[in-house]
Coordinates of C-alpha atoms in Angstrom, one line a residue:
X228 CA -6.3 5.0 4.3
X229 CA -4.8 8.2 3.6
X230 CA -4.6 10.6 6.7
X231 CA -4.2 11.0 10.0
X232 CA -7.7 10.9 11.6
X233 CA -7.4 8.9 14.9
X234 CA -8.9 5.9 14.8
X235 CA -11.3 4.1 16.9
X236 CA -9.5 0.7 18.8
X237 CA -13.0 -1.2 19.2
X238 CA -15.7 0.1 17.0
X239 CA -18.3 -1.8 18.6
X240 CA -18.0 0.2 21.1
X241 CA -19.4 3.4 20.4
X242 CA -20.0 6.5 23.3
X243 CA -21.3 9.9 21.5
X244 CA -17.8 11.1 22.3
X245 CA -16.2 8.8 19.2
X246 CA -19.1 9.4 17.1
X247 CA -18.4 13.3 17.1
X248 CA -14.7 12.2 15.5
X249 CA -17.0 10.2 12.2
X250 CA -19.2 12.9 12.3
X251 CA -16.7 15.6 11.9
X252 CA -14.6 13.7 9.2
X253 CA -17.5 12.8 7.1
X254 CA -19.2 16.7 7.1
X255 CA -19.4 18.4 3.9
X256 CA -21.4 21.9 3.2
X257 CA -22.4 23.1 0.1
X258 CA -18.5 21.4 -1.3
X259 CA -17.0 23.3 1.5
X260 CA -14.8 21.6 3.2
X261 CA -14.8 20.8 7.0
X262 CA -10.8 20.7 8.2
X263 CA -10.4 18.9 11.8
X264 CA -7.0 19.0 13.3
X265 CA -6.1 16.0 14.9
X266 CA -7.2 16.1 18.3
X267 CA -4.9 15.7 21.3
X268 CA -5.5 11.7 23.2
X269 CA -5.4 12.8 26.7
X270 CA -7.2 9.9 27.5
X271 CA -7.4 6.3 25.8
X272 CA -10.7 4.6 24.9
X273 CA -9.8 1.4 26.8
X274 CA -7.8 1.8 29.6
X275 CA -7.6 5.3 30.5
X276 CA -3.9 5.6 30.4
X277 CA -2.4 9.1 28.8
X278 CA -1.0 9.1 25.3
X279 CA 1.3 11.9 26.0
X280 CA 1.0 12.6 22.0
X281 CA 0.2 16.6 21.4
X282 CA 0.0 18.8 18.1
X283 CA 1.0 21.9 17.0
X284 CA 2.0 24.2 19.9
X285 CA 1.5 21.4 22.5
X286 CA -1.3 23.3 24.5
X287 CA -4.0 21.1 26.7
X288 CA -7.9 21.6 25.1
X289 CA -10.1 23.3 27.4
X290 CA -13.2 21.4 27.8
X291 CA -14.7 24.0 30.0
X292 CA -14.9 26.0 27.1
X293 CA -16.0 23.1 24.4
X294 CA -18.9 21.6 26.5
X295 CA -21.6 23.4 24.6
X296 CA -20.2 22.4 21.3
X297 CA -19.6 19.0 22.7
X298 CA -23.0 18.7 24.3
X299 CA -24.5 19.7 20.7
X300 CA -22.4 17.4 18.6
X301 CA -23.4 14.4 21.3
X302 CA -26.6 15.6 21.1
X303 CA -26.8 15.4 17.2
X304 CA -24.7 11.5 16.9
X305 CA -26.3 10.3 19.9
X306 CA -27.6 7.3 18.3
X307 CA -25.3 4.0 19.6
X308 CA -23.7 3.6 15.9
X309 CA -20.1 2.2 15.5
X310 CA -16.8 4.0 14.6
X311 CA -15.2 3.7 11.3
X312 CA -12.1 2.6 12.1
X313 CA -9.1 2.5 9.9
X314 CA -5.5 2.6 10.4
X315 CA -5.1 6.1 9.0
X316 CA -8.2 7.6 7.1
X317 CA -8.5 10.5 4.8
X318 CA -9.1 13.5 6.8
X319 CA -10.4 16.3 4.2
X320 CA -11.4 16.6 0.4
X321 CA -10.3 18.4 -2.3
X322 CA -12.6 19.6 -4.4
X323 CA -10.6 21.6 -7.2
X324 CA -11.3 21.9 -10.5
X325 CA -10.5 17.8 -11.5
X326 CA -11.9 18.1 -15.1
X327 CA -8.8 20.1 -16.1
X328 CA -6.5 17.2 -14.4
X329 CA -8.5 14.4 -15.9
X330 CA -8.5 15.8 -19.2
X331 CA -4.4 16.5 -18.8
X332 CA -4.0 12.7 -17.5
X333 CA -5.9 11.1 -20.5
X334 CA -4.0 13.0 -22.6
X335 CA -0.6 12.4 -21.1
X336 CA -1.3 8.7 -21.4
X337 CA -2.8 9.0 -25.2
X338 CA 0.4 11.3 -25.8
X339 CA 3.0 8.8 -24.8
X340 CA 1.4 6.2 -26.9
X341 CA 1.6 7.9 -29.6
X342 CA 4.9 8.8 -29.3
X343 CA 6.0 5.8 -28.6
X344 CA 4.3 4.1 -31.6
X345 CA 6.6 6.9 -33.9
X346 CA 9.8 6.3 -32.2
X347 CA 12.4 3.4 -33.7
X348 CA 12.5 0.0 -31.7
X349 CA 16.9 1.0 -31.8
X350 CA 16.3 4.3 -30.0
X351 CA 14.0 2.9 -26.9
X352 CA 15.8 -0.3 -26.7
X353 CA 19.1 1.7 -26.6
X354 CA 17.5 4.1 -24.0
X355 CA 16.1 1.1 -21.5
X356 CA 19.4 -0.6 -21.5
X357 CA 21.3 2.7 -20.1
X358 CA 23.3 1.9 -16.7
X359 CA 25.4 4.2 -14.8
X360 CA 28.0 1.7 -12.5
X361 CA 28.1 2.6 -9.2
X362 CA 29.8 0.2 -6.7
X363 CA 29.5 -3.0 -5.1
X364 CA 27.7 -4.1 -2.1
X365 CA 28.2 -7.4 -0.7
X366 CA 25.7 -9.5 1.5
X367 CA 28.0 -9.8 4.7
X368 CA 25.6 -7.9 6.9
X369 CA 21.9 -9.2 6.0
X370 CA 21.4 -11.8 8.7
X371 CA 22.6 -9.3 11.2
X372 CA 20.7 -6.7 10.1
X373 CA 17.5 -9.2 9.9
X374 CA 18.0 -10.2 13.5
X375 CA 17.7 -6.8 14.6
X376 CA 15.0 -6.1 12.4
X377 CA 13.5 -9.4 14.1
X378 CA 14.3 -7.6 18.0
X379 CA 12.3 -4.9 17.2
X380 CA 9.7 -6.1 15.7
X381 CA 9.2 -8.8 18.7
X382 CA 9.6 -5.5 20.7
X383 CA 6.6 -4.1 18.5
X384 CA 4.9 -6.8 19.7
X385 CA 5.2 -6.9 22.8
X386 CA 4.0 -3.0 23.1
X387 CA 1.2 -3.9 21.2
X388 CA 0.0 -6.8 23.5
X389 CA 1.1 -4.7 26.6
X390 CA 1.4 -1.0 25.6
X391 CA -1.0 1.7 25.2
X392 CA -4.4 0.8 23.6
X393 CA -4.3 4.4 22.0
X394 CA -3.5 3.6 18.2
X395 CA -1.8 7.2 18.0
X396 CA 0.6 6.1 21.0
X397 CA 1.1 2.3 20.3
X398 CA 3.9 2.1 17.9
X399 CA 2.3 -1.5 16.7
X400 CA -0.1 0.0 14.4
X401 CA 1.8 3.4 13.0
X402 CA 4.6 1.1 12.2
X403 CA 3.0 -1.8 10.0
X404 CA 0.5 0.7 8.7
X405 CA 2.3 3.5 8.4
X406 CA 6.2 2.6 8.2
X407 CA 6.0 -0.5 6.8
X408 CA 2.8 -1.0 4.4
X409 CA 3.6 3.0 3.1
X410 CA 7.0 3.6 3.6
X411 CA 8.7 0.8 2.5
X412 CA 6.7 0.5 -0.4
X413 CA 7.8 3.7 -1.3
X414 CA 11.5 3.0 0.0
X415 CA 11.3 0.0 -2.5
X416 CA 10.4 1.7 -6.0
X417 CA 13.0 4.4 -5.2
X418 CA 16.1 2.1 -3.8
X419 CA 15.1 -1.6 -4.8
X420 CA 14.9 -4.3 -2.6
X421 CA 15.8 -3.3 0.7
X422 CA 13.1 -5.7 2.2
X423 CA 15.3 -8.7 1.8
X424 CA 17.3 -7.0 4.3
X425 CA 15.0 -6.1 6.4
X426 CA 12.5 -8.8 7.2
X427 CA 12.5 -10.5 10.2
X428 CA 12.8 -13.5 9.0
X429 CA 15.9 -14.0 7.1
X430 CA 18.0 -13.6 10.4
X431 CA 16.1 -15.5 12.6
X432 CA 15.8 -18.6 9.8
X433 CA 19.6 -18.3 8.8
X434 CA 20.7 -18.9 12.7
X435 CA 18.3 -21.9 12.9
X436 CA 19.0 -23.6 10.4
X437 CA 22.6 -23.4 11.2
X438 CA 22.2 -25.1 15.0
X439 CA 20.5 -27.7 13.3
X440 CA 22.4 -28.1 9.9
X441 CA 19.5 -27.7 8.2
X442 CA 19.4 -28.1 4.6
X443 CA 18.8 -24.4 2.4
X444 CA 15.9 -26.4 0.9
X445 CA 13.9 -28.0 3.9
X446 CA 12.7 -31.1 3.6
X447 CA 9.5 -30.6 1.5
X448 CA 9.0 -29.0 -1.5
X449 CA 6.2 -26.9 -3.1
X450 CA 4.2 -28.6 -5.7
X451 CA 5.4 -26.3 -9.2
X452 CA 2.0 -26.0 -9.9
X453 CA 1.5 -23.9 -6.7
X454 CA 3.0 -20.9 -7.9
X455 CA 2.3 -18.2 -5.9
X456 CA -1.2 -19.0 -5.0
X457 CA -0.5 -19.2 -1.4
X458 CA 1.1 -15.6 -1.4
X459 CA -2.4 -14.5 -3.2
X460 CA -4.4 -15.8 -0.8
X461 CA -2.6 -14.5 2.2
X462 CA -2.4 -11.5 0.4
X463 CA -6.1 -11.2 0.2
X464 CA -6.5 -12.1 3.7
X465 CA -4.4 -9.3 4.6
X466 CA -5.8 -6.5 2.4
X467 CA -9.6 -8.2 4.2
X468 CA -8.0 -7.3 7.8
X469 CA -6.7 -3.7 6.6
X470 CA -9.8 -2.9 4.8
X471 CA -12.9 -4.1 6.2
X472 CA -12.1 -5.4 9.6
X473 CA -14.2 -3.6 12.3
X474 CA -10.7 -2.6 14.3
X475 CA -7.4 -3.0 12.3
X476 CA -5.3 -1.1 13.8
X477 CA -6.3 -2.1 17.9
X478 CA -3.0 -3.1 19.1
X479 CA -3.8 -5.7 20.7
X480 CA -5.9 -7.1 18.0
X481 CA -2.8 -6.1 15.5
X482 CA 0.0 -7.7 17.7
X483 CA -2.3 -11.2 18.0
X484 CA -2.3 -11.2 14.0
X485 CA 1.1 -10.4 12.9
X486 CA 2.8 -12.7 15.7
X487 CA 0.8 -15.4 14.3
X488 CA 1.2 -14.7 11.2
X489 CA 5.4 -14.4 11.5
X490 CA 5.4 -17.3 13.3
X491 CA 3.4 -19.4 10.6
X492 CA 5.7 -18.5 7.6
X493 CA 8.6 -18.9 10.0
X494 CA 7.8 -22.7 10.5
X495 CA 7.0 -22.5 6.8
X496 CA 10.1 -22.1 5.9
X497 CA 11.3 -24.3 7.8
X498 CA 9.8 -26.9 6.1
X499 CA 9.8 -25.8 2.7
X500 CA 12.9 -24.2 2.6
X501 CA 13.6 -20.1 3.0
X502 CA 13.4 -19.2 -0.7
X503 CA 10.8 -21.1 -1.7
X504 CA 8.3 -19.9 0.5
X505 CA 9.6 -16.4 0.3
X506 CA 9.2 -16.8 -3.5
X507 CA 5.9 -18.6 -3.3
X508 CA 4.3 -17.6 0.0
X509 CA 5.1 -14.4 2.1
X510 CA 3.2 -12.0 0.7
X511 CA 5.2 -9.7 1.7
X512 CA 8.5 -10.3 0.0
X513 CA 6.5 -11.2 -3.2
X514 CA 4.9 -7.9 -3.1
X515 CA 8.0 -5.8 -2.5
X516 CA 10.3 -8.0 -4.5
X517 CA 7.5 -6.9 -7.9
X518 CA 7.8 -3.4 -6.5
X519 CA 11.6 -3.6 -6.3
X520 CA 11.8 -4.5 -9.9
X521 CA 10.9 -0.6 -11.0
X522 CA 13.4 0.7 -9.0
X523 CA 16.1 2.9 -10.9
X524 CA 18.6 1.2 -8.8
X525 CA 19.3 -2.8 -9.9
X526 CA 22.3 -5.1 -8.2
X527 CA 23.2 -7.6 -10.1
X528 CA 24.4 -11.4 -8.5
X529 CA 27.4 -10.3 -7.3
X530 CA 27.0 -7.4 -5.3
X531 CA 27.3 -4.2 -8.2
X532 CA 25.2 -1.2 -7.7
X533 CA 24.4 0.3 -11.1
X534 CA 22.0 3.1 -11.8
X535 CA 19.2 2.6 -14.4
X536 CA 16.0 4.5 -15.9
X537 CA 12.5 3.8 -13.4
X538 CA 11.2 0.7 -14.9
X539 CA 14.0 -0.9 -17.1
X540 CA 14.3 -4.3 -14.6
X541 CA 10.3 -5.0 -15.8
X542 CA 11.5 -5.3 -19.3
X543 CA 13.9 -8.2 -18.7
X544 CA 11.7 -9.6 -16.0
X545 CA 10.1 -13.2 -17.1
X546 CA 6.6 -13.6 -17.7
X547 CA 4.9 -14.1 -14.7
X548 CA 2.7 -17.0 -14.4
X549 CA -1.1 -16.8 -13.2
X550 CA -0.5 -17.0 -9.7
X551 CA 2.1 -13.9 -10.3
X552 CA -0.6 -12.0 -12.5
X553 CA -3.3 -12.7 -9.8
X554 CA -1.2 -11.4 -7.4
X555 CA -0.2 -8.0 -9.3
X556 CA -3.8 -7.8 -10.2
X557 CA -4.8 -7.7 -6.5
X558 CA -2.6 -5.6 -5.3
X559 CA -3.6 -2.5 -7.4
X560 CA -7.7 -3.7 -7.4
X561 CA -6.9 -3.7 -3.3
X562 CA -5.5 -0.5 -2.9
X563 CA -8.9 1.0 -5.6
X564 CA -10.9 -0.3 -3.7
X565 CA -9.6 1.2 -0.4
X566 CA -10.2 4.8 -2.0
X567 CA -13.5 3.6 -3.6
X568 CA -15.1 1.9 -0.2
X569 CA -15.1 5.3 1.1
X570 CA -16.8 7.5 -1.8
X571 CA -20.7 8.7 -1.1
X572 CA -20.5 6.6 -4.8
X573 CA -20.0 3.8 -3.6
X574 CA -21.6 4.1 -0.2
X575 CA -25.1 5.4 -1.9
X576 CA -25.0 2.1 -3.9
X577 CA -25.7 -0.1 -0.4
X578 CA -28.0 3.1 1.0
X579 CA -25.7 3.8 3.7
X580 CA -25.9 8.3 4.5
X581 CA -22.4 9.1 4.1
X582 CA -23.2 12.0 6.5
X583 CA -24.3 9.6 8.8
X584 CA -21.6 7.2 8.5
X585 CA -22.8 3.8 10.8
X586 CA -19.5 2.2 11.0
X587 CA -17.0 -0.7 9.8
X588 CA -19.1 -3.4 11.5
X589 CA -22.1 -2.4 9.5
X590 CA -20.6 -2.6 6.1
X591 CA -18.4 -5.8 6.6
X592 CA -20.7 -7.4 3.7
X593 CA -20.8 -4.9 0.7
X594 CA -16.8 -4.5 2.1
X595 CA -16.0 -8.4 1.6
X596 CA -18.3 -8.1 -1.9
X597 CA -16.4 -4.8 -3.4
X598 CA -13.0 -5.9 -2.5
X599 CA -13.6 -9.1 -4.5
X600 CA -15.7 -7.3 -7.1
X601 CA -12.9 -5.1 -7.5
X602 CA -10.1 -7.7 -8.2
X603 CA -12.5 -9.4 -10.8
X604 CA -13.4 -6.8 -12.7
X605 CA -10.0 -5.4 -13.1
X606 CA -8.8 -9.4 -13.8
X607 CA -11.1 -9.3 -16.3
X608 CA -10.7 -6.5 -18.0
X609 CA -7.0 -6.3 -18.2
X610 CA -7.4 -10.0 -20.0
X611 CA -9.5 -8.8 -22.3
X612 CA -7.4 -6.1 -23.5
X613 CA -4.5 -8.3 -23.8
X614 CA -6.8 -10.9 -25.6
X615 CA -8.3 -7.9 -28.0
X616 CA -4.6 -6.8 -28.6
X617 CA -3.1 -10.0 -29.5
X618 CA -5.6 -10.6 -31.9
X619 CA -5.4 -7.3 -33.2
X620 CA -1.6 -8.2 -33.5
X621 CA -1.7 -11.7 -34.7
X622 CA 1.2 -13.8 -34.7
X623 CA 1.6 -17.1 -32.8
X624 CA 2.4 -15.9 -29.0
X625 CA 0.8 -17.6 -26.2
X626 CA -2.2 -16.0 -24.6
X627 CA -0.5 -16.9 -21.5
X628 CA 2.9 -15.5 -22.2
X629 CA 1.4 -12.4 -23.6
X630 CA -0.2 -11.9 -19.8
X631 CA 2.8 -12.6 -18.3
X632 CA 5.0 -10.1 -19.7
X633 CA 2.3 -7.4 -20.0
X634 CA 1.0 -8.0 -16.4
X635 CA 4.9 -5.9 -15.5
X636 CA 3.7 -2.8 -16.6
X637 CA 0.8 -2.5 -13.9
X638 CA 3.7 -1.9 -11.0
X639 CA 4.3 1.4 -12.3
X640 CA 0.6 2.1 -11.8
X641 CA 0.3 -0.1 -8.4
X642 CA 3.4 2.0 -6.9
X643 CA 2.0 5.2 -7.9
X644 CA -1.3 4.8 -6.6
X645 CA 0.3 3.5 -3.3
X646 CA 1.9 6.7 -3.1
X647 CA -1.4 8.9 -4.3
X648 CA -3.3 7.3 -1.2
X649 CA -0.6 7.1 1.6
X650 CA 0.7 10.1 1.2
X651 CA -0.7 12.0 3.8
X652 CA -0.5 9.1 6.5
X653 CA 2.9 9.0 5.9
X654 CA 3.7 12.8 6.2
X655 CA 1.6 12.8 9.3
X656 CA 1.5 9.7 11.2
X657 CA 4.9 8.8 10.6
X658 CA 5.5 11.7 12.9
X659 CA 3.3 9.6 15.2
X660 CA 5.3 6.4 14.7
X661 CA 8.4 8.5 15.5
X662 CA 7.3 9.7 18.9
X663 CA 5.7 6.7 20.1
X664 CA 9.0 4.5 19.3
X665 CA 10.4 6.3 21.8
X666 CA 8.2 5.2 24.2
X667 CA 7.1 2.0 23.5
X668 CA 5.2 1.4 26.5
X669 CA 4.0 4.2 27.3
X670 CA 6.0 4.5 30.7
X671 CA 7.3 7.9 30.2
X672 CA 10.4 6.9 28.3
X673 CA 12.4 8.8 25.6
X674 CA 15.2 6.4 23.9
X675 CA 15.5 8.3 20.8
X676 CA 14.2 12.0 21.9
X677 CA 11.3 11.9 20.3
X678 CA 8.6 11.4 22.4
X679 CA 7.9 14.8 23.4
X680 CA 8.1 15.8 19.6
X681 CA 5.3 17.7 18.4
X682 CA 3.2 16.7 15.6
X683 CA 2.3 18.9 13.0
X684 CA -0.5 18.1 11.2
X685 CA -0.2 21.7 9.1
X686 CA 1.6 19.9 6.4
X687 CA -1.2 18.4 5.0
X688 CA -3.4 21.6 6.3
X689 CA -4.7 24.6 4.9
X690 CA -5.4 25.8 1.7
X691 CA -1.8 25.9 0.0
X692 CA -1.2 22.7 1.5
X693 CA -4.0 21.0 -0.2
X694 CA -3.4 22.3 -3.8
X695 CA 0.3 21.2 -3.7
X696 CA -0.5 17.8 -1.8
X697 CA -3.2 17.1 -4.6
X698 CA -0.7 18.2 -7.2
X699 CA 2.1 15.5 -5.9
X700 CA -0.9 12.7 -6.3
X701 CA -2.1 13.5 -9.4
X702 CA 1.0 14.2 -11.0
X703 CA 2.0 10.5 -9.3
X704 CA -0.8 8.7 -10.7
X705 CA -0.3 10.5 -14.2
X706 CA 3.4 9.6 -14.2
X707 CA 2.8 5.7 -13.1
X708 CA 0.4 5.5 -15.9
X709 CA 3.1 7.1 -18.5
X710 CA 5.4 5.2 -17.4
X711 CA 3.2 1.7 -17.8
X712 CA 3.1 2.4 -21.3
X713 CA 7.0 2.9 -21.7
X714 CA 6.6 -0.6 -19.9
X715 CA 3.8 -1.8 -21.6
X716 CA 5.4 -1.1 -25.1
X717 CA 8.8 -2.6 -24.3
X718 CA 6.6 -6.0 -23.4
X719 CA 4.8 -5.5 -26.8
X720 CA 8.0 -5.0 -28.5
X721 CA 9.3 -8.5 -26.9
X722 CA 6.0 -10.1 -28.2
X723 CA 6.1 -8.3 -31.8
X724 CA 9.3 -7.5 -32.8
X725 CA 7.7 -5.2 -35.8
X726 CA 6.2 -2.1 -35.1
X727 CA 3.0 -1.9 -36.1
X728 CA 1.8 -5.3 -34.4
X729 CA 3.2 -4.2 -31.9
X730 CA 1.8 -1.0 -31.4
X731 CA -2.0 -2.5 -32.0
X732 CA -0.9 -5.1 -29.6
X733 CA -0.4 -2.5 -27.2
X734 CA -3.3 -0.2 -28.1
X735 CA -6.5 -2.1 -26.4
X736 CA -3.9 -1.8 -23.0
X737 CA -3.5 1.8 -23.2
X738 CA -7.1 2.3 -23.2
X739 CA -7.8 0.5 -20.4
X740 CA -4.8 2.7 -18.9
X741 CA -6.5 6.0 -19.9
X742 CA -9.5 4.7 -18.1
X743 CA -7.6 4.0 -14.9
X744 CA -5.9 7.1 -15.1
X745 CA -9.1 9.1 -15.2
X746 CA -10.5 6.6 -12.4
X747 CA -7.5 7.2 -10.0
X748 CA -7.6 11.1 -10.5
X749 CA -11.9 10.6 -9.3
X750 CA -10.8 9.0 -6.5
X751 CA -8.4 12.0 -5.6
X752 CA -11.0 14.3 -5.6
X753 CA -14.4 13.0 -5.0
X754 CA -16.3 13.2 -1.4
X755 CA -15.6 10.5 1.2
X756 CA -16.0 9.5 4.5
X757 CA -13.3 9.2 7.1

């Protein structure tokens, strides 16, 4: 999910005229690749209503002109095949040179090992416990802000059970696809924890709970041995809808699933109390609370603002317990296999012609299969290299404990690769979500000016474009896996106070790092549909 090319809202169903958009998007000649602008939505696939959205110089398509190209495209997908549909799929490959930026990535990561296996435990523990005091900011406005943040996103709602059905013209799905699941991820490892300001939930909570004097705590509580089990499984659930649903991002579809879902943590919390389940259940603030914790900006309990290096809060972090590693784990194997479900790789392995792409609804199966395959496989190699270090290391730490603390220094790789694949979704249809806020409903409004805005999809187009957009992901997945070992050896060095255990404590992780690196860059640059 890392592009702009418009989705389908139903993918079962399937005229010729949706199946020239998968066509184009998956065509590939001799490495050459096939750009396609996005396309003006005069029309919507459902209801026929216009989604007023146009791109670069705002200028109607002639179809006059088209019909012989159109007739020959229909002519070549006519077979009735289903859409891919996605929330915001890649819409070109780069195919540059990758053995020079694998190579340079491998040895980046080898590099900083090394380094940091020479350098004195004094000099980087002096160097992670630098702080720069800023000022202090108090909670007094949270549950306002949170109830607006709660109005708009029942707004959100309500355009996506009643607005356009055009994904490129319902805010529903650019905003929790786009805004949300991209941005504030991003907005998160650069700023900390914003999202405990603005989830809608918070607000709405606080102001019950005060009408009825309810307790902070609610009346039940979570077993301990819980955990965070029921934040992995929603999480899980979530990634399913995102990645291998047939129609994601329908707004309809979208607005049934995230009103339910708010409305069963809401009663949730309720019952068990506002913190616990936030801490335990809403995948959502677990997520973004773990991204938060790389942020260079940390507040401490009373309100102080205090600048820090990009990963110093995971060194003092507790170890997390399995739920918590389970739930680290998945969110990076999640966001892999999102890149890897698209390769001809991994689309050759079922026999599915990535030329001839069949759609969502055909691949549900191997989808459900890889995205679980993926989690376990990562799980179960990142144990064993914590396993293989700690008895390279020896001492008398706790297998569990050594997971735990270790487990920290995958958000620096999690947050980078969020980046790497969203990056061109978010340059281009949060230009989308921007419009279509204006005009929720698609009844010819402009509240903010923006509707008439036009969308240029250039940024991400073009040859120059391409080689610095490339650059930015590489260079973010190379950095989050540099800055996983500063992590990584800061948790060693908590585990093995002396050096050398616990540099070969940290040694089998770096390897599998290396690995990841190389696997991430692959990703970047090898073919795929969509």
């Amino acid at each position: 999910m890392s592009s702009f090319a418009p989705p389908s809202v139903l993918p079962d169903i399937s005229p010729a005229g949706r199946e020239i958009g998968s066509f184009c998007r998956a065509t590939l000649f001799c490495g050459v690749e096939v750009w396609r602008k996005p396309r003006r939505h005069p029309i919507s696939p459902l209801a026929g209503e216009t989604s007023g959205r146009t791109e670069g110089g705002g200028k109607y398509l002639d179809w006059r002109k088209c019909a012989p190209v159109l007739i020959l495209l229909a002519l070549i997908c006519a077979s009735p095949t289903t859409a891919f549909a996605h929330a915001s799929d890649r819409g070109h490959v780069l195919l540059l040179p990758t053995g020079y930026y694998l190579a340079g990535g491998a040895f980046a990561v080898s590099v900083s090992f090394l380094v940091l296996a020479l350098l004195p435990p004094a000099a980087l523990d002096k160097f992670w416990r630098r702080r720069l005091p800023l000022f202090v900011f108090g909670d007094g406005a949270r549950t306002a802000i949170s109830l607006i943040s709660f109005a708009g996103f029942s707004i959100l709602i309500a355009a996506g059970l009643f607005g356009s059905r055009d994904p490129l013209s319902n805010p529903l799905p650019l905003v929790v696809w786009t805004l949300l699941w991209a941005g504030v991820t991003l907005l998160q490892g650069l700023f900390g924890d914003l999202w405990s300001w603005l989830n809608p939930w918070h607000g709405a909570w606080r102001l019950v709970s005060r009408l009825f004097s309810m307790s902070d705590k609610g009346p039940w509580r979570l077993p301990r041995w819980l955990g965070r089990w029921p934040a992995v499984i929603l999480f899980l659930a979530f990634a399913w809808f995102e990645l291998i649903d047939p129609a994601p991002d329908d707004p309809a579809r979208l607005a049934w699933a995230a009103g339910l879902y708010w409305l069963l943590a809401f009663l949730a919390m309720l019952v068990f109390g506002y913190r616990e389940w936030s801490r335990g259940g809403e995948f959502l603030t677990v997520f973004f609370s773990m991204v938060a914790r790389f942020a260079p900006v940390e507040r401490d309990g009373e309100g102080r603002l205090a600048l820090c290096w990009p990963g110093a809060k995971l060194l003092t972090a507790e170890p997390l317990p399995p739920s918590g590693v389970a739930f680290l784990l998945l969110a990076l194997s999640s966001v892999s296999f999102d890149g890897l479900s698209k390769t001809f790789f991994w689309l050759g392995l079922f026999g599915v012609n990535p030329l001839e792409f069949p759609g969502r609804t055909t691949v549900i199966g191997s989808g459900t299969f890889g995205l679980v395959l993926t989690f376990v496989l990562l799980a179960a190699v990142f144990l064993f290299a914590v396993f293989l270090g700690q008895r390279l290391a020896g001492g008398d730490q706790r297998f569990s404990q050594a997971i735990g603390l270790l487990v920290w220094s995958i958000v620096p790789i999690a947050l980078a690769y969020h980046v790497a694949h969203y990056l061109t979704a978010l340059l281009v249809d949060g230009q989308y979500a921007l419009a279509s806020l204006s005009d929720p409903f698609a009844l010819g409004w402009n509240l903010f000016g923006t509707a008439d805005m036009q969308i240029e999809a250039g940024i991400v187009a073009g040859a120059s474009s391409a080689w610095w957009l490339w650059n930015i992901q590489a260079g973010a997945i190379i950095t989050g896996h540099v800055l996983a070992v500063l992590v990584a050896h800061g948790c060693a060095w908590r585990l093995h106070p002396r050096p050398a255990r616990a540099a070969l404590g940290q040694f089998p992780l770096t390897v599998l790092m290396i690995a990841y690196t190389v696997f991430g860059l692959w990703l970047l640059a090898t073919p795929t549909v969509g």
